[in-house]
Amino acid sequence: MKYELKLEQLNTYKLIEKALVFINENRKSRPNLDEISNHVNLSSYHFQKLFTEWAGISPKKYLQLLHFQAAKHILRKGDNSLFEVTDEIGLSSSGRLHDLFIKIIGMSPDEYKHGGKNLQIKYMNYSSLFGEVFIASTPKGICKIEFETEGVSSLDKLKFNFPNATFIHEFEAIHQKVLDIISNKNSQNIEQLKVHLKASPFKIQVWESLLNIPFGQVSTYGQIAKQIGNEGSSRAVGTAIGSNPVAYLIPCHRVIRANGELGGYMWGPDKKLSILNWEFCQLNK
């Protein structure tokens, strides 16, 4: 069944992430295909095949596009996107932007005051382009998307937040919609997707502002603060972004520091780097 965990896909992602981190760490020397392939213990042919299937473009084209000095320039400019800078350095790009309509629904006071009493939550773990992902939903919408990391399981963390909820290990059609969005499939005509979250009005305001960052582009914490009318609240904005319970769908990975550094990410900087790089590739197919 298509929603089962696929170990081959998860292992492929681990290799790709390792390669992307290697490229980033060695960007000044601009490693070639053989050097990258050797780092992940694959032949150049096999690595090229895996990378092309994952990214949609060949490693050679990716390396030509990226020119990491230009990539650093992109991030330093803050309000420019990866897409815009490809134009600046004379590269052609074809936009492939999502046409998504995400609506955030705040949980009622009773739903979180009583630890999720009378709330039914269905969850499963899935394989994705970015590794294993935990997806959970209530009858009102998605309540959790989390990339699995070492340590406390996503389910245990969710149970801590909603100790009185009923948890059911079961596939839901809305979970598949999330997976399709993550893989850039079936996104052009998608119906409105709702997320059902426990949060303060301020956090919801910040998360809603993240939805305005287009696919493949980046913003800064300061720009988000300005957008919501609180220019002096970059630190509070950063805290709200860091507590985003819905990975990828609410794109906190598209927020960076004003100095061009990637900044923090709940699921690790390597994950953030790989997602941003993948989106860059989609815009340059």
PDB file of C-alpha atoms in Angstrom:
ATOM      1  CA  MET A   1       0.000   0.000   0.000  1.00  0.00           C
ATOM      2  CA  LYS A   2       1.357   3.433  -0.892  1.00  0.00           C
ATOM      3  CA  TYR A   3       1.210   4.748   2.645  1.00  0.00           C
ATOM      4  CA  GLU A   4       3.488   2.096   4.128  1.00  0.00           C
ATOM      5  CA  LEU A   5       7.014   2.970   5.200  1.00  0.00           C
ATOM      6  CA  LYS A   6       9.427   2.320   2.327  1.00  0.00           C
ATOM      7  CA  LEU A   7      12.895   1.587   3.655  1.00  0.00           C
ATOM      8  CA  GLU A   8      14.491   2.006   0.224  1.00  0.00           C
ATOM      9  CA  GLN A   9      13.149   5.556  -0.032  1.00  0.00           C
ATOM     10  CA  LEU A  10      14.290   6.371   3.501  1.00  0.00           C
ATOM     11  CA  ASN A  11      17.788   5.025   2.818  1.00  0.00           C
ATOM     12  CA  THR A  12      17.973   7.018  -0.413  1.00  0.00           C
ATOM     13  CA  TYR A  13      17.130  10.188   1.469  1.00  0.00           C
ATOM     14  CA  LYS A  14      19.875   9.537   4.036  1.00  0.00           C
ATOM     15  CA  LEU A  15      22.425   9.250   1.230  1.00  0.00           C
ATOM     16  CA  ILE A  16      21.159  12.405  -0.480  1.00  0.00           C
ATOM     17  CA  GLU A  17      21.205  14.370   2.780  1.00  0.00           C
ATOM     18  CA  LYS A  18      24.750  13.195   3.480  1.00  0.00           C
ATOM     19  CA  ALA A  19      25.794  14.316  -0.008  1.00  0.00           C
ATOM     20  CA  LEU A  20      24.148  17.730   0.310  1.00  0.00           C
ATOM     21  CA  VAL A  21      25.796  18.363   3.677  1.00  0.00           C
ATOM     22  CA  PHE A  22      29.160  17.370   2.163  1.00  0.00           C
ATOM     23  CA  ILE A  23      28.650  19.789  -0.750  1.00  0.00           C
ATOM     24  CA  ASN A  24      27.704  22.597   1.625  1.00  0.00           C
ATOM     25  CA  GLU A  25      30.652  22.002   3.948  1.00  0.00           C
ATOM     26  CA  ASN A  26      33.076  21.875   1.005  1.00  0.00           C
ATOM     27  CA  ARG A  27      31.458  24.547  -1.153  1.00  0.00           C
ATOM     28  CA  LYS A  28      34.643  26.619  -1.447  1.00  0.00           C
ATOM     29  CA  SER A  29      36.439  23.762  -3.233  1.00  0.00           C
ATOM     30  CA  ARG A  30      33.351  22.950  -5.348  1.00  0.00           C
ATOM     31  CA  PRO A  31      33.542  19.140  -5.210  1.00  0.00           C
ATOM     32  CA  ASN A  32      32.893  17.275  -8.445  1.00  0.00           C
ATOM     33  CA  LEU A  33      30.560  14.335  -9.020  1.00  0.00           C
ATOM     34  CA  ASP A  34      33.224  11.693  -8.324  1.00  0.00           C
ATOM     35  CA  GLU A  35      34.200  13.299  -5.022  1.00  0.00           C
ATOM     36  CA  ILE A  36      30.581  13.497  -3.862  1.00  0.00           C
ATOM     37  CA  SER A  37      29.863   9.926  -4.959  1.00  0.00           C
ATOM     38  CA  ASN A  38      32.921   8.627  -3.122  1.00  0.00           C
ATOM     39  CA  HIS A  39      31.808  10.425   0.033  1.00  0.00           C
ATOM     40  CA  VAL A  40      28.542   8.469   0.081  1.00  0.00           C
ATOM     41  CA  ASN A  41      30.252   5.228  -1.043  1.00  0.00           C
ATOM     42  CA  LEU A  42      28.429   4.953  -4.366  1.00  0.00           C
ATOM     43  CA  SER A  43      29.548   4.833  -7.963  1.00  0.00           C
ATOM     44  CA  SER A  44      29.101   8.064  -9.893  1.00  0.00           C
ATOM     45  CA  TYR A  45      26.501   6.357 -12.073  1.00  0.00           C
ATOM     46  CA  HIS A  46      24.454   5.078  -9.136  1.00  0.00           C
ATOM     47  CA  PHE A  47      24.631   8.365  -7.241  1.00  0.00           C
ATOM     48  CA  GLN A  48      23.604  10.333 -10.316  1.00  0.00           C
ATOM     49  CA  LYS A  49      20.606   8.038 -10.808  1.00  0.00           C
ATOM     50  CA  LEU A  50      19.471   8.376  -7.171  1.00  0.00           C
ATOM     51  CA  PHE A  51      20.007  12.134  -7.065  1.00  0.00           C
ATOM     52  CA  THR A  52      18.150  12.733 -10.328  1.00  0.00           C
ATOM     53  CA  GLU A  53      15.183  10.679  -9.127  1.00  0.00           C
ATOM     54  CA  TRP A  54      15.093  12.631  -5.846  1.00  0.00           C
ATOM     55  CA  ALA A  55      15.774  16.150  -7.113  1.00  0.00           C
ATOM     56  CA  GLY A  56      14.384  16.037 -10.634  1.00  0.00           C
ATOM     57  CA  ILE A  57      17.650  17.343 -12.104  1.00  0.00           C
ATOM     58  CA  SER A  58      21.087  15.775 -12.504  1.00  0.00           C
ATOM     59  CA  PRO A  59      23.888  16.393  -9.992  1.00  0.00           C
ATOM     60  CA  LYS A  60      25.845  18.133 -12.745  1.00  0.00           C
ATOM     61  CA  LYS A  61      23.052  20.615 -13.419  1.00  0.00           C
ATOM     62  CA  TYR A  62      22.522  21.094  -9.707  1.00  0.00           C
ATOM     63  CA  LEU A  63      26.191  21.925  -9.162  1.00  0.00           C
ATOM     64  CA  GLN A  64      26.160  24.289 -12.124  1.00  0.00           C
ATOM     65  CA  LEU A  65      23.082  26.057 -10.799  1.00  0.00           C
ATOM     66  CA  LEU A  66      24.103  26.257  -7.214  1.00  0.00           C
ATOM     67  CA  HIS A  67      27.592  27.765  -7.409  1.00  0.00           C
ATOM     68  CA  PHE A  68      27.582  27.966  -3.657  1.00  0.00           C
ATOM     69  CA  GLN A  69      29.109  31.430  -3.631  1.00  0.00           C
ATOM     70  CA  ALA A  70      25.978  32.571  -5.462  1.00  0.00           C
ATOM     71  CA  ALA A  71      23.838  30.585  -3.041  1.00  0.00           C
ATOM     72  CA  LYS A  72      25.430  32.411  -0.109  1.00  0.00           C
ATOM     73  CA  HIS A  73      24.756  35.661  -1.929  1.00  0.00           C
ATOM     74  CA  ILE A  74      21.097  34.670  -2.241  1.00  0.00           C
ATOM     75  CA  LEU A  75      20.694  34.131   1.464  1.00  0.00           C
ATOM     76  CA  ARG A  76      22.616  37.258   2.426  1.00  0.00           C
ATOM     77  CA  LYS A  77      20.220  39.381   0.397  1.00  0.00           C
ATOM     78  CA  GLY A  78      17.412  38.050   2.558  1.00  0.00           C
ATOM     79  CA  ASP A  79      14.471  39.334   0.574  1.00  0.00           C
ATOM     80  CA  ASN A  80      15.614  37.607  -2.623  1.00  0.00           C
ATOM     81  CA  SER A  81      14.671  34.070  -3.471  1.00  0.00           C
ATOM     82  CA  LEU A  82      16.731  31.221  -4.830  1.00  0.00           C
ATOM     83  CA  PHE A  83      14.644  31.597  -7.962  1.00  0.00           C
ATOM     84  CA  GLU A  84      15.441  35.299  -8.377  1.00  0.00           C
ATOM     85  CA  VAL A  85      19.176  34.798  -7.968  1.00  0.00           C
ATOM     86  CA  THR A  86      19.312  32.189 -10.722  1.00  0.00           C
ATOM     87  CA  ASP A  87      18.226  35.043 -13.000  1.00  0.00           C
ATOM     88  CA  GLU A  88      20.921  37.304 -11.564  1.00  0.00           C
ATOM     89  CA  ILE A  89      23.669  34.799 -12.377  1.00  0.00           C
ATOM     90  CA  GLY A  90      22.345  34.212 -15.868  1.00  0.00           C
ATOM     91  CA  LEU A  91      20.598  30.886 -15.377  1.00  0.00           C
ATOM     92  CA  SER A  92      17.243  29.985 -16.795  1.00  0.00           C
ATOM     93  CA  SER A  93      14.513  28.832 -14.455  1.00  0.00           C
ATOM     94  CA  SER A  94      10.994  27.565 -14.897  1.00  0.00           C
ATOM     95  CA  GLY A  95       8.677  28.261 -11.987  1.00  0.00           C
ATOM     96  CA  ARG A  96       6.807  25.386 -10.471  1.00  0.00           C
ATOM     97  CA  LEU A  97       4.985  26.960  -7.562  1.00  0.00           C
ATOM     98  CA  HIS A  98       2.406  25.286  -5.397  1.00  0.00           C
ATOM     99  CA  ASP A  99      -1.142  26.506  -5.544  1.00  0.00           C
ATOM    100  CA  LEU A 100      -1.972  25.629  -1.973  1.00  0.00           C
ATOM    101  CA  PHE A 101      -4.688  26.903   0.286  1.00  0.00           C
ATOM    102  CA  ILE A 102      -3.892  26.155   3.922  1.00  0.00           C
ATOM    103  CA  LYS A 103      -6.312  27.221   6.642  1.00  0.00           C
ATOM    104  CA  ILE A 104      -5.261  27.216  10.291  1.00  0.00           C
ATOM    105  CA  ILE A 105      -7.975  26.400  12.802  1.00  0.00           C
ATOM    106  CA  GLY A 106      -7.194  27.068  16.459  1.00  0.00           C
ATOM    107  CA  MET A 107      -8.330  24.444  18.927  1.00  0.00           C
ATOM    108  CA  SER A 108     -11.142  25.423  21.254  1.00  0.00           C
ATOM    109  CA  PRO A 109     -10.298  26.196  24.898  1.00  0.00           C
ATOM    110  CA  ASP A 110     -12.009  22.978  25.978  1.00  0.00           C
ATOM    111  CA  GLU A 111      -9.995  20.880  23.515  1.00  0.00           C
ATOM    112  CA  TYR A 112      -6.661  21.810  25.069  1.00  0.00           C
ATOM    113  CA  LYS A 113      -7.763  22.734  28.580  1.00  0.00           C
ATOM    114  CA  HIS A 114      -8.860  19.152  29.159  1.00  0.00           C
ATOM    115  CA  GLY A 115      -5.877  17.552  27.425  1.00  0.00           C
ATOM    116  CA  GLY A 116      -7.752  16.624  24.278  1.00  0.00           C
ATOM    117  CA  LYS A 117     -10.652  14.917  26.032  1.00  0.00           C
ATOM    118  CA  ASN A 118     -13.183  13.689  23.452  1.00  0.00           C
ATOM    119  CA  LEU A 119     -10.631  14.391  20.711  1.00  0.00           C
ATOM    120  CA  GLN A 120      -9.846  11.534  18.316  1.00  0.00           C
ATOM    121  CA  ILE A 121      -6.402  11.612  16.724  1.00  0.00           C
ATOM    122  CA  LYS A 122      -5.384   9.279  13.891  1.00  0.00           C
ATOM    123  CA  TYR A 123      -1.690   8.926  13.137  1.00  0.00           C
ATOM    124  CA  MET A 124       0.871   6.980  11.130  1.00  0.00           C
ATOM    125  CA  ASN A 125       4.526   7.106  10.143  1.00  0.00           C
ATOM    126  CA  TYR A 126       5.351   7.372   6.464  1.00  0.00           C
ATOM    127  CA  SER A 127       8.369   7.526   4.183  1.00  0.00           C
ATOM    128  CA  SER A 128       8.892  10.807   2.371  1.00  0.00           C
ATOM    129  CA  LEU A 129      11.419  12.652   0.232  1.00  0.00           C
ATOM    130  CA  PHE A 130      12.956  13.959   3.467  1.00  0.00           C
ATOM    131  CA  GLY A 131      12.991  10.798   5.538  1.00  0.00           C
ATOM    132  CA  GLU A 132      10.485   9.297   7.935  1.00  0.00           C
ATOM    133  CA  VAL A 133       7.595  11.608   8.747  1.00  0.00           C
ATOM    134  CA  PHE A 134       4.916  11.354  11.430  1.00  0.00           C
ATOM    135  CA  ILE A 135       1.474  12.672  10.436  1.00  0.00           C
ATOM    136  CA  ALA A 136      -1.508  12.985  12.773  1.00  0.00           C
ATOM    137  CA  SER A 137      -4.969  14.428  12.261  1.00  0.00           C
ATOM    138  CA  THR A 138      -8.218  15.151  14.055  1.00  0.00           C
ATOM    139  CA  PRO A 139     -11.626  15.238  12.341  1.00  0.00           C
ATOM    140  CA  LYS A 140     -11.013  18.981  11.810  1.00  0.00           C
ATOM    141  CA  GLY A 141      -7.636  18.713  10.095  1.00  0.00           C
ATOM    142  CA  ILE A 142      -3.919  17.975  10.417  1.00  0.00           C
ATOM    143  CA  CYS A 143      -2.644  18.481  13.966  1.00  0.00           C
ATOM    144  CA  LYS A 144       0.948  17.250  13.679  1.00  0.00           C
ATOM    145  CA  ILE A 145       3.602  16.743  11.006  1.00  0.00           C
ATOM    146  CA  GLU A 146       7.032  15.900  12.300  1.00  0.00           C
ATOM    147  CA  PHE A 147      10.180  14.455  10.785  1.00  0.00           C
ATOM    148  CA  GLU A 148      11.338  11.632  13.016  1.00  0.00           C
ATOM    149  CA  THR A 149      14.579  12.217  14.916  1.00  0.00           C
ATOM    150  CA  GLU A 150      16.418  10.327  17.627  1.00  0.00           C
ATOM    151  CA  GLY A 151      15.033  10.663  21.114  1.00  0.00           C
ATOM    152  CA  VAL A 152      11.420  10.921  22.228  1.00  0.00           C
ATOM    153  CA  SER A 153       9.014   9.579  19.614  1.00  0.00           C
ATOM    154  CA  SER A 154       6.573  11.923  17.892  1.00  0.00           C
ATOM    155  CA  LEU A 155       3.645   9.918  19.238  1.00  0.00           C
ATOM    156  CA  ASP A 156       4.875  10.214  22.833  1.00  0.00           C
ATOM    157  CA  LYS A 157       5.256  13.987  22.443  1.00  0.00           C
ATOM    158  CA  LEU A 158       1.754  14.249  21.016  1.00  0.00           C
ATOM    159  CA  LYS A 159       0.350  12.166  23.879  1.00  0.00           C
ATOM    160  CA  PHE A 160       2.084  14.465  26.349  1.00  0.00           C
ATOM    161  CA  ASN A 161       0.255  17.443  24.824  1.00  0.00           C
ATOM    162  CA  PHE A 162      -3.079  15.619  24.631  1.00  0.00           C
ATOM    163  CA  PRO A 163      -3.037  13.021  27.445  1.00  0.00           C
ATOM    164  CA  ASN A 164      -6.810  12.506  27.361  1.00  0.00           C
ATOM    165  CA  ALA A 165      -7.260  12.154  23.614  1.00  0.00           C
ATOM    166  CA  THR A 166      -8.044   8.879  21.864  1.00  0.00           C
ATOM    167  CA  PHE A 167      -5.172   7.795  19.594  1.00  0.00           C
ATOM    168  CA  ILE A 168      -5.753   5.487  16.636  1.00  0.00           C
ATOM    169  CA  HIS A 169      -2.960   4.096  14.463  1.00  0.00           C
ATOM    170  CA  GLU A 170      -4.688   4.415  11.107  1.00  0.00           C
ATOM    171  CA  PHE A 171      -4.192   5.825   7.618  1.00  0.00           C
ATOM    172  CA  GLU A 172      -6.353   8.800   6.650  1.00  0.00           C
ATOM    173  CA  ALA A 173      -6.871  10.227   3.158  1.00  0.00           C
ATOM    174  CA  ILE A 174      -5.776  13.650   4.416  1.00  0.00           C
ATOM    175  CA  HIS A 175      -2.395  12.121   5.313  1.00  0.00           C
ATOM    176  CA  GLN A 176      -1.888  11.201   1.663  1.00  0.00           C
ATOM    177  CA  LYS A 177      -2.642  14.783   0.642  1.00  0.00           C
ATOM    178  CA  VAL A 178       0.171  15.933   2.912  1.00  0.00           C
ATOM    179  CA  LEU A 179       2.564  13.402   1.373  1.00  0.00           C
ATOM    180  CA  ASP A 180       1.579  14.593  -2.099  1.00  0.00           C
ATOM    181  CA  ILE A 181       2.339  18.183  -1.122  1.00  0.00           C
ATOM    182  CA  ILE A 182       5.714  17.217   0.306  1.00  0.00           C
ATOM    183  CA  SER A 183       6.600  15.400  -2.924  1.00  0.00           C
ATOM    184  CA  ASN A 184       5.281  18.243  -5.116  1.00  0.00           C
ATOM    185  CA  LYS A 185       2.495  16.086  -6.564  1.00  0.00           C
ATOM    186  CA  ASN A 186      -1.146  16.930  -7.200  1.00  0.00           C
ATOM    187  CA  SER A 187      -0.698  20.422  -5.788  1.00  0.00           C
ATOM    188  CA  GLN A 188      -2.113  22.518  -8.610  1.00  0.00           C
ATOM    189  CA  ASN A 189      -5.766  21.823  -7.947  1.00  0.00           C
ATOM    190  CA  ILE A 190      -5.736  20.766  -4.331  1.00  0.00           C
ATOM    191  CA  GLU A 191      -8.754  21.593  -2.216  1.00  0.00           C
ATOM    192  CA  GLN A 192      -8.327  23.681   0.909  1.00  0.00           C
ATOM    193  CA  LEU A 193      -6.324  21.768   3.484  1.00  0.00           C
ATOM    194  CA  LYS A 194      -7.035  22.519   7.137  1.00  0.00           C
ATOM    195  CA  VAL A 195      -4.679  22.258  10.066  1.00  0.00           C
ATOM    196  CA  HIS A 196      -6.087  22.019  13.591  1.00  0.00           C
ATOM    197  CA  LEU A 197      -3.572  23.440  16.073  1.00  0.00           C
ATOM    198  CA  LYS A 198      -3.211  24.277  19.739  1.00  0.00           C
ATOM    199  CA  ALA A 199      -1.632  27.734  19.957  1.00  0.00           C
ATOM    200  CA  SER A 200      -1.952  31.319  21.109  1.00  0.00           C
ATOM    201  CA  PRO A 201      -3.357  33.926  18.709  1.00  0.00           C
ATOM    202  CA  PHE A 202       0.166  35.358  18.298  1.00  0.00           C
ATOM    203  CA  LYS A 203       1.632  32.023  17.217  1.00  0.00           C
ATOM    204  CA  ILE A 204      -1.194  31.451  14.760  1.00  0.00           C
ATOM    205  CA  GLN A 205      -0.577  34.929  13.334  1.00  0.00           C
ATOM    206  CA  VAL A 206       3.103  34.111  12.839  1.00  0.00           C
ATOM    207  CA  TRP A 207       2.355  30.715  11.275  1.00  0.00           C
ATOM    208  CA  GLU A 208      -0.170  32.265   8.910  1.00  0.00           C
ATOM    209  CA  SER A 209       2.480  34.733   7.777  1.00  0.00           C
ATOM    210  CA  LEU A 210       4.773  31.827   6.879  1.00  0.00           C
ATOM    211  CA  LEU A 211       2.160  30.628   4.406  1.00  0.00           C
ATOM    212  CA  ASN A 212       2.874  33.766   2.365  1.00  0.00           C
ATOM    213  CA  ILE A 213       6.463  32.690   1.649  1.00  0.00           C
ATOM    214  CA  PRO A 214       6.356  31.175  -1.849  1.00  0.00           C
ATOM    215  CA  PHE A 215       7.735  27.751  -2.660  1.00  0.00           C
ATOM    216  CA  GLY A 216      11.497  27.900  -3.091  1.00  0.00           C
ATOM    217  CA  GLN A 217      11.895  31.345  -1.564  1.00  0.00           C
ATOM    218  CA  VAL A 218      13.158  32.538   1.810  1.00  0.00           C
ATOM    219  CA  SER A 219      12.386  35.255   4.334  1.00  0.00           C
ATOM    220  CA  THR A 220      13.987  36.387   7.591  1.00  0.00           C
ATOM    221  CA  TYR A 221      12.756  36.504  11.163  1.00  0.00           C
ATOM    222  CA  GLY A 222      12.811  40.300  11.010  1.00  0.00           C
ATOM    223  CA  GLN A 223      10.779  40.361   7.821  1.00  0.00           C
ATOM    224  CA  ILE A 224       8.148  38.104   9.365  1.00  0.00           C
ATOM    225  CA  ALA A 225       7.990  40.385  12.420  1.00  0.00           C
ATOM    226  CA  LYS A 226       7.503  43.390  10.136  1.00  0.00           C
ATOM    227  CA  GLN A 227       4.830  41.611   8.141  1.00  0.00           C
ATOM    228  CA  ILE A 228       2.709  40.983  11.230  1.00  0.00           C
ATOM    229  CA  GLY A 229       3.175  44.567  12.421  1.00  0.00           C
ATOM    230  CA  ASN A 230       5.641  43.845  15.247  1.00  0.00           C
ATOM    231  CA  GLU A 231       9.024  44.967  13.950  1.00  0.00           C
ATOM    232  CA  GLY A 232      10.655  44.710  17.348  1.00  0.00           C
ATOM    233  CA  SER A 233       9.471  41.176  18.028  1.00  0.00           C
ATOM    234  CA  SER A 234      11.995  39.132  16.043  1.00  0.00           C
ATOM    235  CA  ARG A 235      12.882  37.045  19.105  1.00  0.00           C
ATOM    236  CA  ALA A 236       9.233  36.229  19.868  1.00  0.00           C
ATOM    237  CA  VAL A 237       8.659  35.503  16.195  1.00  0.00           C
ATOM    238  CA  GLY A 238      11.631  33.135  16.227  1.00  0.00           C
ATOM    239  CA  THR A 239      10.190  31.309  19.233  1.00  0.00           C
ATOM    240  CA  ALA A 240       6.814  30.952  17.503  1.00  0.00           C
ATOM    241  CA  ILE A 241       8.438  29.683  14.317  1.00  0.00           C
ATOM    242  CA  GLY A 242      10.534  27.249  16.317  1.00  0.00           C
ATOM    243  CA  SER A 243       7.424  25.753  17.904  1.00  0.00           C
ATOM    244  CA  ASN A 244       5.631  25.136  14.606  1.00  0.00           C
ATOM    245  CA  PRO A 245       3.939  21.720  15.031  1.00  0.00           C
ATOM    246  CA  VAL A 246       3.301  21.170  11.324  1.00  0.00           C
ATOM    247  CA  ALA A 247       6.539  20.612   9.412  1.00  0.00           C
ATOM    248  CA  TYR A 248       6.736  21.615   5.767  1.00  0.00           C
ATOM    249  CA  LEU A 249       3.025  22.426   5.407  1.00  0.00           C
ATOM    250  CA  ILE A 250       3.639  25.576   7.451  1.00  0.00           C
ATOM    251  CA  PRO A 251       7.037  26.345   5.887  1.00  0.00           C
ATOM    252  CA  CYS A 252       9.210  27.382   8.811  1.00  0.00           C
ATOM    253  CA  HIS A 253      12.144  25.935   6.840  1.00  0.00           C
ATOM    254  CA  ARG A 254      11.934  29.003   4.561  1.00  0.00           C
ATOM    255  CA  VAL A 255      12.902  31.414   7.347  1.00  0.00           C
ATOM    256  CA  ILE A 256      16.589  32.259   7.765  1.00  0.00           C
ATOM    257  CA  ARG A 257      18.706  34.706   9.744  1.00  0.00           C
ATOM    258  CA  ALA A 258      19.313  38.230   8.490  1.00  0.00           C
ATOM    259  CA  ASN A 259      23.037  37.472   8.046  1.00  0.00           C
ATOM    260  CA  GLY A 260      22.232  34.705   5.574  1.00  0.00           C
ATOM    261  CA  GLU A 261      22.806  31.764   7.923  1.00  0.00           C
ATOM    262  CA  LEU A 262      20.166  29.046   7.840  1.00  0.00           C
ATOM    263  CA  GLY A 263      19.338  29.395  11.524  1.00  0.00           C
ATOM    264  CA  GLY A 264      17.689  26.776  13.669  1.00  0.00           C
ATOM    265  CA  TYR A 265      15.222  24.082  12.678  1.00  0.00           C
ATOM    266  CA  MET A 266      13.330  21.776  14.982  1.00  0.00           C
ATOM    267  CA  TRP A 267      14.349  18.756  12.926  1.00  0.00           C
ATOM    268  CA  GLY A 268      17.965  19.761  12.449  1.00  0.00           C
ATOM    269  CA  PRO A 269      19.926  22.040  10.094  1.00  0.00           C
ATOM    270  CA  ASP A 270      20.739  19.196   7.696  1.00  0.00           C
ATOM    271  CA  LYS A 271      17.029  18.601   7.136  1.00  0.00           C
ATOM    272  CA  LYS A 272      16.447  22.315   6.553  1.00  0.00           C
ATOM    273  CA  LEU A 273      19.325  22.433   4.077  1.00  0.00           C
ATOM    274  CA  SER A 274      18.040  19.436   2.133  1.00  0.00           C
ATOM    275  CA  ILE A 275      14.476  20.795   1.903  1.00  0.00           C
ATOM    276  CA  LEU A 276      15.637  24.214   0.657  1.00  0.00           C
ATOM    277  CA  ASN A 277      17.969  22.568  -1.851  1.00  0.00           C
ATOM    278  CA  TRP A 278      15.200  20.289  -3.106  1.00  0.00           C
ATOM    279  CA  GLU A 279      12.841  23.243  -3.598  1.00  0.00           C
ATOM    280  CA  PHE A 280      15.637  25.024  -5.479  1.00  0.00           C
ATOM    281  CA  CYS A 281      15.917  22.032  -7.789  1.00  0.00           C
ATOM    282  CA  GLN A 282      12.154  21.991  -8.448  1.00  0.00           C
ATOM    283  CA  LEU A 283      12.295  25.598  -9.625  1.00  0.00           C
ATOM    284  CA  ASN A 284      15.082  24.768 -12.046  1.00  0.00           C
ATOM    285  CA  LYS A 285      13.832  21.635 -13.755  1.00  0.00           C
TER     286      LYS A 285
END
